CSV table of C-alpha atoms in Angstrom, one decimal:
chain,number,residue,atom,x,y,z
S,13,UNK,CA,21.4,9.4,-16.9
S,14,UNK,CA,21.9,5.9,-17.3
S,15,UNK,CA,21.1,4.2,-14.0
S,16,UNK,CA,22.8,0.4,-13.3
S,17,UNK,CA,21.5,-1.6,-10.2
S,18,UNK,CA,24.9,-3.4,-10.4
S,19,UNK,CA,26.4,0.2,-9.5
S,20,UNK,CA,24.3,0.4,-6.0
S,21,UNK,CA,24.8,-3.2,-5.7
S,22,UNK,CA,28.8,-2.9,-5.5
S,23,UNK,CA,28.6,0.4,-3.6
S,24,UNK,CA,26.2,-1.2,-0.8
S,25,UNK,CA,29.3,-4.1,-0.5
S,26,UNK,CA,31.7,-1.7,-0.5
S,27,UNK,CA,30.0,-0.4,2.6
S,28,UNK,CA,30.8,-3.2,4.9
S,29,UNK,CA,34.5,-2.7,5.8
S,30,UNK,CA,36.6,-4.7,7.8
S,31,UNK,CA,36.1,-2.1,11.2
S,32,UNK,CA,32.4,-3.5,10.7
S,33,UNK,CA,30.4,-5.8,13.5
S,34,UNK,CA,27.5,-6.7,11.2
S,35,UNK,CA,24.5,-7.7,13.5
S,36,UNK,CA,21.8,-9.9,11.8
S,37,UNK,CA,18.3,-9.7,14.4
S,38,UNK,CA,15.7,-12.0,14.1
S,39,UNK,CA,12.4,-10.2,15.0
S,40,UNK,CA,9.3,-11.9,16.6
S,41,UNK,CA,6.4,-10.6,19.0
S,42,UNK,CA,8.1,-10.9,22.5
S,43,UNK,CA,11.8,-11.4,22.5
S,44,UNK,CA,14.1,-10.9,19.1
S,45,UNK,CA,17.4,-13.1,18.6
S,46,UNK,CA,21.1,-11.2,17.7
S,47,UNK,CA,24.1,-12.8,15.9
S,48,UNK,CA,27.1,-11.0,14.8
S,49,UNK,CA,30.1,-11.4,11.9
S,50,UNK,CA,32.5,-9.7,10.5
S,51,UNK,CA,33.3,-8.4,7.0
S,52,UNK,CA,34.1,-11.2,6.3
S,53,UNK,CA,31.2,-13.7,7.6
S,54,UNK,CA,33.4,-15.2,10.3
S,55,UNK,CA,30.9,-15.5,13.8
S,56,UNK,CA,31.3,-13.2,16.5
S,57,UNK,CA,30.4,-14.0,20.4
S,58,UNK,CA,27.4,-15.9,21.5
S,59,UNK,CA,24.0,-15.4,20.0
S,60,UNK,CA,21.4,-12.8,22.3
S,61,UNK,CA,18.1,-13.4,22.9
S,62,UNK,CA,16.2,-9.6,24.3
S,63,UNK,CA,13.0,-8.5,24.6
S,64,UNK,CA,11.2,-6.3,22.9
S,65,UNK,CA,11.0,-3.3,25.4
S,66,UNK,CA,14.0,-0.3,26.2
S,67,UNK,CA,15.7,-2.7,28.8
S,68,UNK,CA,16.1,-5.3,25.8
S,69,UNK,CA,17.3,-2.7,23.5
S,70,UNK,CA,20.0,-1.2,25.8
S,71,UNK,CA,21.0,-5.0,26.4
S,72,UNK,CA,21.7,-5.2,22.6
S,73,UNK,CA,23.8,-2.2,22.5
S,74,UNK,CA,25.9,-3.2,25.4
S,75,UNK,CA,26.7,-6.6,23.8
S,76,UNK,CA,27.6,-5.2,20.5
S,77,UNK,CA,29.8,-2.3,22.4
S,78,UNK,CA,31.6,-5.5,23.9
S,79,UNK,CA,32.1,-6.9,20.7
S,80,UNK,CA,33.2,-4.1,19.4
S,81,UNK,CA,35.7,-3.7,21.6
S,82,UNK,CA,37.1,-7.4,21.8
S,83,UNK,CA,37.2,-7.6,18.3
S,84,UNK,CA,38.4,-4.2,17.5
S,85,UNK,CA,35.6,-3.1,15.3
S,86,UNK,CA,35.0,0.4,15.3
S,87,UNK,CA,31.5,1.0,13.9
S,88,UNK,CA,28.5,-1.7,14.0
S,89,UNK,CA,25.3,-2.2,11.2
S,90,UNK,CA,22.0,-3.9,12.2
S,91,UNK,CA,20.2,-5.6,9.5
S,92,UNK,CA,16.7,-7.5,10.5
S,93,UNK,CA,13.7,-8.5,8.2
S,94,UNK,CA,10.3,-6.0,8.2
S,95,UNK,CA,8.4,-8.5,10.2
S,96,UNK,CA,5.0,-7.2,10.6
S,97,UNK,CA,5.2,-4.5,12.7
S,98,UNK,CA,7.3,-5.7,15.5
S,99,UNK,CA,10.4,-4.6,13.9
S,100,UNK,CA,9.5,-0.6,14.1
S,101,UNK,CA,10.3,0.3,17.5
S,102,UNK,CA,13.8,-1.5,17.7
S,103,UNK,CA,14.6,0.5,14.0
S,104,UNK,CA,13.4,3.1,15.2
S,105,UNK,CA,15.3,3.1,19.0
S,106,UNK,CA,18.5,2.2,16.9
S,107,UNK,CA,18.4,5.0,14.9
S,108,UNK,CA,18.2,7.2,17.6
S,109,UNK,CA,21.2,6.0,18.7
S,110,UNK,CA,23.0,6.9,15.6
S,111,UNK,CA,23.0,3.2,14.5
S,112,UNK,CA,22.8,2.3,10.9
S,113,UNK,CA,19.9,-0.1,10.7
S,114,UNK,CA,19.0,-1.9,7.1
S,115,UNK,CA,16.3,-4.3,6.4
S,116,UNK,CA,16.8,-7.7,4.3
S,117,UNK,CA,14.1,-9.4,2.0
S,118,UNK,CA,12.0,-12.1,3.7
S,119,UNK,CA,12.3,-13.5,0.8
S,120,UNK,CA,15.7,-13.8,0.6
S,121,UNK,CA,16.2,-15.0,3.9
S,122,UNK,CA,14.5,-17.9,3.2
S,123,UNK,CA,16.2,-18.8,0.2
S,124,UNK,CA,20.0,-18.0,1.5
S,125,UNK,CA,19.1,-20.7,5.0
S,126,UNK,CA,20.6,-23.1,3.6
S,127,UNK,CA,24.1,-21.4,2.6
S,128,UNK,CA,25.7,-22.5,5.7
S,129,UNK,CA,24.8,-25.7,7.2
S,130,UNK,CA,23.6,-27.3,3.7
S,131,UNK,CA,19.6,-28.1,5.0
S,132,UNK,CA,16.9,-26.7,5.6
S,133,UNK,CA,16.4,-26.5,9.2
S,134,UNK,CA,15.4,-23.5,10.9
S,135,UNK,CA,15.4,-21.4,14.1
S,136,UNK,CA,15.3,-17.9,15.7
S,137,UNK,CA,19.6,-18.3,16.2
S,138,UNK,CA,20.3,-19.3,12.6
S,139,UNK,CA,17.8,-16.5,11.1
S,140,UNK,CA,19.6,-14.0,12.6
S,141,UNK,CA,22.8,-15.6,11.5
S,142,UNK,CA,21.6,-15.8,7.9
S,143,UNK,CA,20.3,-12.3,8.3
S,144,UNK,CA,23.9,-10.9,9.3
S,145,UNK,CA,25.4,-12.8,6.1
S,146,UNK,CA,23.0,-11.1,3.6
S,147,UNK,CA,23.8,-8.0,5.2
S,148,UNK,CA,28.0,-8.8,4.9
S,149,UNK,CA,27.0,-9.4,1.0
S,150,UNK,CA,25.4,-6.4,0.2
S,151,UNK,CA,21.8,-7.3,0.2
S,152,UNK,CA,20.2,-5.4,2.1
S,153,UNK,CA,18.6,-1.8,2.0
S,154,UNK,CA,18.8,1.6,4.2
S,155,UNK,CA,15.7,2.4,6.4
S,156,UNK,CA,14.6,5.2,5.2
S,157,UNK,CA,13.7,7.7,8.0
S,158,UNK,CA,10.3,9.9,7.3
S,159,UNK,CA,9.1,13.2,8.2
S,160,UNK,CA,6.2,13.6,10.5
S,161,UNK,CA,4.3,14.9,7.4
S,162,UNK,CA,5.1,11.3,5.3
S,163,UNK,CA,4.4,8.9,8.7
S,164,UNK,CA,0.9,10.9,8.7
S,165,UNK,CA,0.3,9.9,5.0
S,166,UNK,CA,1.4,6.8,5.7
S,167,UNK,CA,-0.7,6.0,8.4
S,168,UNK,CA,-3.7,8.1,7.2
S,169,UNK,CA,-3.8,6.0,3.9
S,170,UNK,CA,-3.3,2.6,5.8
S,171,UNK,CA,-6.3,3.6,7.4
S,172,UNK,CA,-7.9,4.6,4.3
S,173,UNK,CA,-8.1,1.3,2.6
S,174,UNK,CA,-9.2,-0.6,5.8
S,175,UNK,CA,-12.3,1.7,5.7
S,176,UNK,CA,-12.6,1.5,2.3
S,177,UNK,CA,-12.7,-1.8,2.8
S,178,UNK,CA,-15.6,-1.6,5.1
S,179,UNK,CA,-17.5,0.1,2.5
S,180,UNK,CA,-17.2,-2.4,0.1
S,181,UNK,CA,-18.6,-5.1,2.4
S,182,UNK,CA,-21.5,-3.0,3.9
S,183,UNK,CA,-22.8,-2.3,0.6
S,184,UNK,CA,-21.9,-6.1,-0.6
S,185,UNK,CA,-23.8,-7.0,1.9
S,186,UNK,CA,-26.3,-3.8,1.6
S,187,UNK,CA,-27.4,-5.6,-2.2
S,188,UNK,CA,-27.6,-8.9,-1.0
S,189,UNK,CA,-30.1,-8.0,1.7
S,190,UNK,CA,-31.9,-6.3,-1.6
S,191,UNK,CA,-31.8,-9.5,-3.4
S,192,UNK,CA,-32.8,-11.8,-0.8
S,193,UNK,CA,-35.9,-9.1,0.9
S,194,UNK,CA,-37.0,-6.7,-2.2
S,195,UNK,CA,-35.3,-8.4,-5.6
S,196,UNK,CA,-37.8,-6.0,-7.5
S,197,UNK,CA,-36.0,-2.7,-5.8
S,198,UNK,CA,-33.3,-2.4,-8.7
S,199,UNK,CA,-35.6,-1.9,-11.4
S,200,UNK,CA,-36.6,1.4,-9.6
S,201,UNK,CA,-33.2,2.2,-8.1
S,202,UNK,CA,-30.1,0.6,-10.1
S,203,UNK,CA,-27.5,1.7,-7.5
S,204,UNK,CA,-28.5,0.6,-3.9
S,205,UNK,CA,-25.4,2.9,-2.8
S,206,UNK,CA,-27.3,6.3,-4.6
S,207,UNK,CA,-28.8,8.5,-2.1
S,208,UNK,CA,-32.2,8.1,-3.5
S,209,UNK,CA,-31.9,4.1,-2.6
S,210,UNK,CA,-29.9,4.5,0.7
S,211,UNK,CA,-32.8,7.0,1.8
S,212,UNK,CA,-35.7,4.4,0.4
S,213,UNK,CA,-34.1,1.4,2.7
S,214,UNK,CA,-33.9,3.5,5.7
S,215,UNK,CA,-37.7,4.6,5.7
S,216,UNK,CA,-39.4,1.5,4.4
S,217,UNK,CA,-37.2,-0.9,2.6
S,218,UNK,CA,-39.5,-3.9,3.4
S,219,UNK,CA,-42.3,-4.8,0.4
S,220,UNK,CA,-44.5,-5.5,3.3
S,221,UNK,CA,-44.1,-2.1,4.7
S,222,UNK,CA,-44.6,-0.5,0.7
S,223,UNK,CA,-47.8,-2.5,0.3
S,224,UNK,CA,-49.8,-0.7,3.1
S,225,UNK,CA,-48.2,3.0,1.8
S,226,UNK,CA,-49.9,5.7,-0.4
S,227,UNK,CA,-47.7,7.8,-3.1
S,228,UNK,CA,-47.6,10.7,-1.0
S,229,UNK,CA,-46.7,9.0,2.1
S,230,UNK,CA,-43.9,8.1,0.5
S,231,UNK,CA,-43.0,11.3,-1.4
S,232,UNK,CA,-43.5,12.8,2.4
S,233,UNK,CA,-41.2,10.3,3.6
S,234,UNK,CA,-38.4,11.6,0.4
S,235,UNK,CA,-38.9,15.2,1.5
S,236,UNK,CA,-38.0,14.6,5.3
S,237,UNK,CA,-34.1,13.3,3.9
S,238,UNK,CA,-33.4,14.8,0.6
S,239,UNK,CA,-33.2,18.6,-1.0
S,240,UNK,CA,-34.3,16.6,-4.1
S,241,UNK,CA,-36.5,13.6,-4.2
S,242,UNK,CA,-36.9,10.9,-7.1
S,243,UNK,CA,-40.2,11.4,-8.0
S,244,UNK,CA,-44.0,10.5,-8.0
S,245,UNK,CA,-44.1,7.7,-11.0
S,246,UNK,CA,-41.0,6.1,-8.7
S,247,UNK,CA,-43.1,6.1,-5.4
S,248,UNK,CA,-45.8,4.6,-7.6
S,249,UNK,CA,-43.6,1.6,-9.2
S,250,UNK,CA,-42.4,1.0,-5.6
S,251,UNK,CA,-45.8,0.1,-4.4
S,252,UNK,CA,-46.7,-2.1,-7.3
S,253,UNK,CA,-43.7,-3.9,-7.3
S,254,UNK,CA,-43.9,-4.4,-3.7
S,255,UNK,CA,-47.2,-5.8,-4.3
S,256,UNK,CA,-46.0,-8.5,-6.7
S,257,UNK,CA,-42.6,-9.5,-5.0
S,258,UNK,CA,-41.3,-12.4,-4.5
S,259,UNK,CA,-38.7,-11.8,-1.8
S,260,UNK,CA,-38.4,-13.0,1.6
S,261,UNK,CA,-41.5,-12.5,3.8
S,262,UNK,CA,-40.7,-14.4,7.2
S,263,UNK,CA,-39.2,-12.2,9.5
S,264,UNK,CA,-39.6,-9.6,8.9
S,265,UNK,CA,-38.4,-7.8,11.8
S,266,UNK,CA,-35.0,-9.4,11.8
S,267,UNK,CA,-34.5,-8.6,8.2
S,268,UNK,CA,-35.0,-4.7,9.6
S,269,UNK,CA,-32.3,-4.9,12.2
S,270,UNK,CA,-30.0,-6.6,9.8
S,271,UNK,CA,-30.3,-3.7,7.3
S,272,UNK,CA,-30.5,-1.0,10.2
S,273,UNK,CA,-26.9,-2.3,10.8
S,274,UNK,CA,-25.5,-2.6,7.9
S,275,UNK,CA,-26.9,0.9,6.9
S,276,UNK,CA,-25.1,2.5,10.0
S,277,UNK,CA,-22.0,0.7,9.0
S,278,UNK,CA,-21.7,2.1,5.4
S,279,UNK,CA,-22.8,5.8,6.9
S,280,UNK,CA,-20.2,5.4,9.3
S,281,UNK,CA,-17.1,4.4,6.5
S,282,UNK,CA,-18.2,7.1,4.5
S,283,UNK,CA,-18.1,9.8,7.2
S,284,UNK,CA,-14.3,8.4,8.0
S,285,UNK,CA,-13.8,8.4,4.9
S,286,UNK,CA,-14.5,12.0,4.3
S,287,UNK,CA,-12.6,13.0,7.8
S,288,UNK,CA,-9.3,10.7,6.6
S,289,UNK,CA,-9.2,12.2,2.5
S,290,UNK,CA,-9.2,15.8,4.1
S,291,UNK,CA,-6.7,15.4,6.5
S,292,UNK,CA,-4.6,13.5,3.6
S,293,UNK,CA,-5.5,16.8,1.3
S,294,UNK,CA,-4.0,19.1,4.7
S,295,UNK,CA,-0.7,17.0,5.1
S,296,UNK,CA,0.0,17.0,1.2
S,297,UNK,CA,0.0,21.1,1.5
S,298,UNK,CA,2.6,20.9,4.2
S,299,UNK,CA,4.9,19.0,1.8
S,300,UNK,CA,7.1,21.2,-0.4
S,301,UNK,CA,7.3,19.3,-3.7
S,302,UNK,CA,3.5,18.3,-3.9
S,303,UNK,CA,1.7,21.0,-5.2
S,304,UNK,CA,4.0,20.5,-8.3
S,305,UNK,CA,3.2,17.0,-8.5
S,306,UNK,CA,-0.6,17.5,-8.2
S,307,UNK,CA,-0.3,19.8,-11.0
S,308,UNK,CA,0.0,17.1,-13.6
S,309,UNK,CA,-3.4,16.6,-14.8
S,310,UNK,CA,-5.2,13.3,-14.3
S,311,UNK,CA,-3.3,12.3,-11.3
S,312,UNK,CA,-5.7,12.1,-8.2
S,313,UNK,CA,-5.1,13.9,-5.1
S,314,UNK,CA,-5.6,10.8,-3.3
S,315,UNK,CA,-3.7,8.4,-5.2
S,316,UNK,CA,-0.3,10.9,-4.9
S,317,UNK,CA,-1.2,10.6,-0.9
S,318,UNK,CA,-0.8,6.7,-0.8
S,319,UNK,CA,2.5,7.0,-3.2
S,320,UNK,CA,3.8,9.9,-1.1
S,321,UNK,CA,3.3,7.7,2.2
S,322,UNK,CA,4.7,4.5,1.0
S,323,UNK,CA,7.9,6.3,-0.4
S,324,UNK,CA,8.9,8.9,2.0
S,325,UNK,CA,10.1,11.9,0.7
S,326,UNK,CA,10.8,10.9,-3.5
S,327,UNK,CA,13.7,13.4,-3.5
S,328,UNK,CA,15.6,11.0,-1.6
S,329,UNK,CA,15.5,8.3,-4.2
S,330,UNK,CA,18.5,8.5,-6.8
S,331,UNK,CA,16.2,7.8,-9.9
S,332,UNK,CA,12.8,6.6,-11.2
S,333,UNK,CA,14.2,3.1,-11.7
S,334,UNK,CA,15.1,2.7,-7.8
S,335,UNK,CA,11.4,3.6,-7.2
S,336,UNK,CA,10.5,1.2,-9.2
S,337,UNK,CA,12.2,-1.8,-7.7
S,338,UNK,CA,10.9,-0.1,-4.6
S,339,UNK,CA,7.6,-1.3,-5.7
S,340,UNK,CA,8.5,-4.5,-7.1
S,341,UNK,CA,7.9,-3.2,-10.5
S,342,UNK,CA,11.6,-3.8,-11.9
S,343,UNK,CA,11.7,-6.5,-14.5
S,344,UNK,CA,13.3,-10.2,-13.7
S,345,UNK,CA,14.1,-12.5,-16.8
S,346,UNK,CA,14.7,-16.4,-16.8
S,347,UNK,CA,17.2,-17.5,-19.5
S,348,UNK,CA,19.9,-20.0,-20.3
S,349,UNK,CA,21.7,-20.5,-23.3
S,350,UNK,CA,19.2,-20.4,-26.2
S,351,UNK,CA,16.5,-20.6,-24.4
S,352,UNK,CA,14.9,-16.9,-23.7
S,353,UNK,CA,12.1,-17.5,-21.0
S,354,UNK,CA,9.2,-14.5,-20.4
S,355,UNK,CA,10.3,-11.3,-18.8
S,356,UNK,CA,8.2,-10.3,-15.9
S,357,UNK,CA,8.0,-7.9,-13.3
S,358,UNK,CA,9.5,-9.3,-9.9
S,359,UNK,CA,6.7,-8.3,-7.4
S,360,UNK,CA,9.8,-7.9,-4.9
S,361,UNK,CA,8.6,-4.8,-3.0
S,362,UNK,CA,5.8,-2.9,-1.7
S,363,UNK,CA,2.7,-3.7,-3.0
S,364,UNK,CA,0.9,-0.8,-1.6
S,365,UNK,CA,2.8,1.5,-4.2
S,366,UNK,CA,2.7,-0.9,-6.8
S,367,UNK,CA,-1.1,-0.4,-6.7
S,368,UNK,CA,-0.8,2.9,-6.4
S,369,UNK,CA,1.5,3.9,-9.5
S,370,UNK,CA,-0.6,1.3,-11.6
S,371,UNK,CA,-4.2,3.5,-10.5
S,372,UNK,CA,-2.2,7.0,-11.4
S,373,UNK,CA,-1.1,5.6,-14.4
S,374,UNK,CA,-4.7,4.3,-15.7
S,375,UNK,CA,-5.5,7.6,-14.4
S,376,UNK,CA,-3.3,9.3,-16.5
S,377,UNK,CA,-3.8,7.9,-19.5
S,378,UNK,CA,-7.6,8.5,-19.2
S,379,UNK,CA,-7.4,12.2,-18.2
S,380,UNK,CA,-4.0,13.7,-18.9
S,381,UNK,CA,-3.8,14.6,-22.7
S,382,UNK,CA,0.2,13.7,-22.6
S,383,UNK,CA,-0.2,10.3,-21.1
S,384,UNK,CA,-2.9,9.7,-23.7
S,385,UNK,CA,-1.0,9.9,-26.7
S,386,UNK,CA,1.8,8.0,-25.4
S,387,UNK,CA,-0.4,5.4,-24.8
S,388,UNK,CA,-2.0,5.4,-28.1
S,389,UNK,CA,1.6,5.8,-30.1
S,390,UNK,CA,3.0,2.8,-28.1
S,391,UNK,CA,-0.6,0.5,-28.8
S,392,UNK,CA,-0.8,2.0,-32.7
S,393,UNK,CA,2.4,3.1,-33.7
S,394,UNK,CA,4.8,0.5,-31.8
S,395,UNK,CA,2.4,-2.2,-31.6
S,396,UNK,CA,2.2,-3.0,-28.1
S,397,UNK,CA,-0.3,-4.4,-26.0
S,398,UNK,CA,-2.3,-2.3,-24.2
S,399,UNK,CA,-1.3,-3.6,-20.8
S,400,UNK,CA,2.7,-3.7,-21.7
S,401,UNK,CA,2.6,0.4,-23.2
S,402,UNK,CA,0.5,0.6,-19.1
S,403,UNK,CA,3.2,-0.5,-17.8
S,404,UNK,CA,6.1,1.1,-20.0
S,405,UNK,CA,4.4,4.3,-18.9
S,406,UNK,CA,4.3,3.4,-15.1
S,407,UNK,CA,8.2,3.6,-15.5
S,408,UNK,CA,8.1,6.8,-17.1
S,409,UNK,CA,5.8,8.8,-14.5
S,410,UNK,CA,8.2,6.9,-11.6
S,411,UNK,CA,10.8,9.0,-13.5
S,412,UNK,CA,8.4,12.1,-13.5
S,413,UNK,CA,8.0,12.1,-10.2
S,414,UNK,CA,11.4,11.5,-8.8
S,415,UNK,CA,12.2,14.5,-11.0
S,416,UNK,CA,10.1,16.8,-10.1
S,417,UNK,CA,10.8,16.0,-6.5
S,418,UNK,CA,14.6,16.4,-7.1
S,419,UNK,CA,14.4,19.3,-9.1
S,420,UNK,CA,11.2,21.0,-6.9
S,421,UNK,CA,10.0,22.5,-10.6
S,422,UNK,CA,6.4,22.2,-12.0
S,423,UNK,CA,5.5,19.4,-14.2
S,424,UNK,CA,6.2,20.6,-17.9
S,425,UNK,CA,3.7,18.7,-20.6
S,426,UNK,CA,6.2,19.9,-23.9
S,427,UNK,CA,8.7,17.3,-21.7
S,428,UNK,CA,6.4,14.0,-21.7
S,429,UNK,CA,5.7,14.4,-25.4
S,430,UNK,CA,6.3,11.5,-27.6
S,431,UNK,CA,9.5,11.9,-29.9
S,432,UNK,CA,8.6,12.7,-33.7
S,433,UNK,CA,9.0,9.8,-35.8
C-alpha cells in the first residue's frame, strides 16, 4: 500500500465544513484565551479569557453553544497547542463532552503569526486566533485518546528516564569523588558502579581508613555484603595503594558524608528502577498485541514500553509512515530549481519515540539475525552509510510494528528478509 501524506492532508481539510465553529485556545498556567471562525476564517464573537478549573471549562462551552446558535453552526472543533502540561485537563474535559479536540504544532504557530496582521507582534488573543486558522487549514492532528494500560506506560516510562537520570548523576558524581579522594581505587576496581566497588566505598572508601586495615579485616568486611567477595591479592593492593595515594586528605569526614549521600542516592534510583521496569513488564502483558511484538528477537522489553506509551495503541495508526512523522522521523528536502539541497529528517514530533525506535533499531541490528543482514546488504551491497541503512531500517520496523499491531499476528522472520538480487 502506497501511503501519500497529501491524501490525509486533503481529507483533514475536508473535515472542516461550513456547519463548523472552529475554536483556536491559547493555553497557559492560570487562565487560557478562546477565539472562534468559521470554515472559512471569517472571526466569530468576542475573544474569552477562562480559567483553568471545571467552572472555566463550562464557561467555554456555553460561549461556543451561543455561537453556535447565532451563527447557525451545528457542530464545533477545538484546536490548542500541547503546551507543557496545562493543556491535558481541558483535552481531556472536552472530550468527555463529545467534543472533537486537535492539537496544532508550536512550531507552526509561530511561523503562521504573521499571516494576518503582517508583523510580528504577539499575544494570548491573536494566538488563539492564529490557532483557529491552522485548524480551518487542515493543520492540525486528532488527540488521540489512550487506554488506561498505554497512560500507565506512558507515565511509568516518563518516570523511568527521570530516575535514570538520577543514576547517571549519582554515579557521575560517585567517580568524581573517586578521583578527587582515592584516584588509585580504579586500578583495583575499573567500574566504581560494580558491586565489588559500590560495597568497598561503603565500608572504607577513604585511603586513610585502608592504611590502618589488615587483609582480613577487609576480606571480613567483603563477607558481611556479598555471597561472593573479590579476593585476597585485591584486599592486599588496596592497602598499598592507599598507602601511596595522592588523593585528597583534608577532611576527611566531610568527604564521608558526601559519598554516604551520594551512595544512598544511586541505591535508591536502582531500587525504583527495578520497581518501575516490572510494573512496565505487568502492563505490557495486559496489552493484546505485545506479546507478538516482543517476540521479534533483539527488541528489548523496555524499549517496546517507551514506544508503546508514546504512541498509544499502534493499531490505531493507518501505516508505518504516519508513525514515523509521529516521531519526527519523516524526511523534509530544501530545493529550488537546479539546486537540490540535503534531505534530512524533520525532527517535527515526539522525541521521546524518536529515541526510542533509533535504540530498537541499533538493538536489532545487533541481536536479531533479520535486521543484521539488512543492514550489512544495504552498507555492502547498496553502498550506504552505516548511519543512513540505520535509519532506512527505522522505517521499516515502524512498518513492522504497525502491522503486526493491525493484523494482531506474530512477527514472521521469512517476511523481513532481504529480496534476492
Amino acid at each position: 500500500m502506497k501511503y501519500k501524506m497529501q491524501d490525509k492532508q486533503n481529507q483533514l481539510i475536508e473535515r472542516i465544513s461550513d456547519q463548523h465553529l472552529v475554536v483556536g485556545v491559547d493555553i497557559a498556567q492560570q487562565f487560557h484565551v478562546a477565539r472562534a471562525v468559521n470554515y472559512r476564517g471569517i472571526v466569530i464573537g468576542d475573544p474569552l479569557t477562562f480559567e483553568n478549573d471545571e467552572i472555566g471549562f463550562a464557561r467555554l462551552q456555553e460561549w461556543m453553544n451561543e455561537l453556535k446558535d447565532s451563527k447557525g453552526h451545528s457542530t464545533e472543533i477545538v484546536g490548542m497547542e500541547p503546551t507543557g502540561h496545562y493543556w491535558l485537563n481541558l483535552s481531556e474535559w472536552l472530550y468527555n463532552q463529545n467534543i472533537d479536540v486537535v492539537t496544532v504544532n508550536p512550531h507552526l504557530v509561530k511561523k503562521n503569526k504573521e499571516n494576518r496582521d503582517n508583523t510580528q507582534s504577539k499575544s494570548d488573543k491573536k494566538d488563539a486566533l492564529v490557532i483557529a486558522d491552522m485548524v480551518k487549514n487542515g493543520y492540525y492532528s486528532f488527540v488521540r485518546p489512550t487506554t488506561e494500560a498505554f497512560e500507565k506506560l506512558r507515565v511509568l516510562m516518563s518516570n523511568r528516564d527521570v530516575i535514570v537520570k538520577r543514576s547517571v548523576s549519582a554515579a557521575n558524581q560517585i567517580n568524581r569523588w573517586v578521583d578527587v579522594v582515592f584516584p588509585e581505587f580504579k586500578q583495583v576496581f575499573k567500574d566504581v558502579k560494580g558491586k565489588g566497588a559500590l560495597t568497598t566505598l561503603r565500608l572504607f572508601p577513604t585511603p586513610k581508613e585502608l592504611r590502618s586495615m589488615e587483609v582480613q579485616d577487609i576480606v571480613k568486611g567483603w563477607k558481611t555484603m556479598m555471597k561472593r567477595q573479590p579476593g585476597i591479592k585485591k584486599a592486599q593492593a588496596l592497602i598499598q595503594l592507599a598507602k601511596h595515594s595522592v588523593g585528597n586528605n583534608k577532611a576527611h569526614d566531610a568527604y564521608k558524608l558526601h559519598l554516604t549521600q551520594l551512595l544512598e542516592e544511586f541505591n535508591l534510583a536502582a531500587t525504583q528502577l527495578e520497581i518501575v521496569e516490572k510494573e512496565v513488564a505487568e502492563v505490557l502483558e495486559s496489552i493484546s498485541f505485545a506479546d507478538k511484538l516482543i517476540g521479534i528477537k533483539g527488541l528489548p522489553q523496555i524499549t517496546l514500553g517507551g514506544i508503546l506509551g508514546e504512541t498509544g495503541d499502534l493499531s490505531n495508526f493507518a501505516h508505518g509512515n504516519s508513525l514515523l512523522r509521529h516521531a519526527g522521523l519523516n524526511l523534509a528536502e530544501a530545493s529550488s530549481g537546479k539546486w537540490k539541497g540535503q534531505i534530512v529528517i524533520s525532527k517535527r514530533g515526539r522525541s521521546r519515540l524518536r529515541r526510542y525506535l533509533f535504540l530498537a533499531t541499533m538493538s536489532l541490528v545487533a541481536n536479531n539475525p533479520e535486521f543484521k543482514e539488512l543492514h550489512a546488504h544495504n552498507v555492502k551491497v547498496k553502498k550506504m552509510k552505516k548511519m543512513k541503512s540505520i535509519m532506512k531500517l527505522i522505517g521499516k520496523f515502524a512498518r513492522l510494528l504497525v502491522g503486526i499491531a493491525r493484523s494482531n499476528e506474530p512477527y514472521c522472520p521469512e517476511k523481513v528478509q532481504p529480496l534476492a538480487a
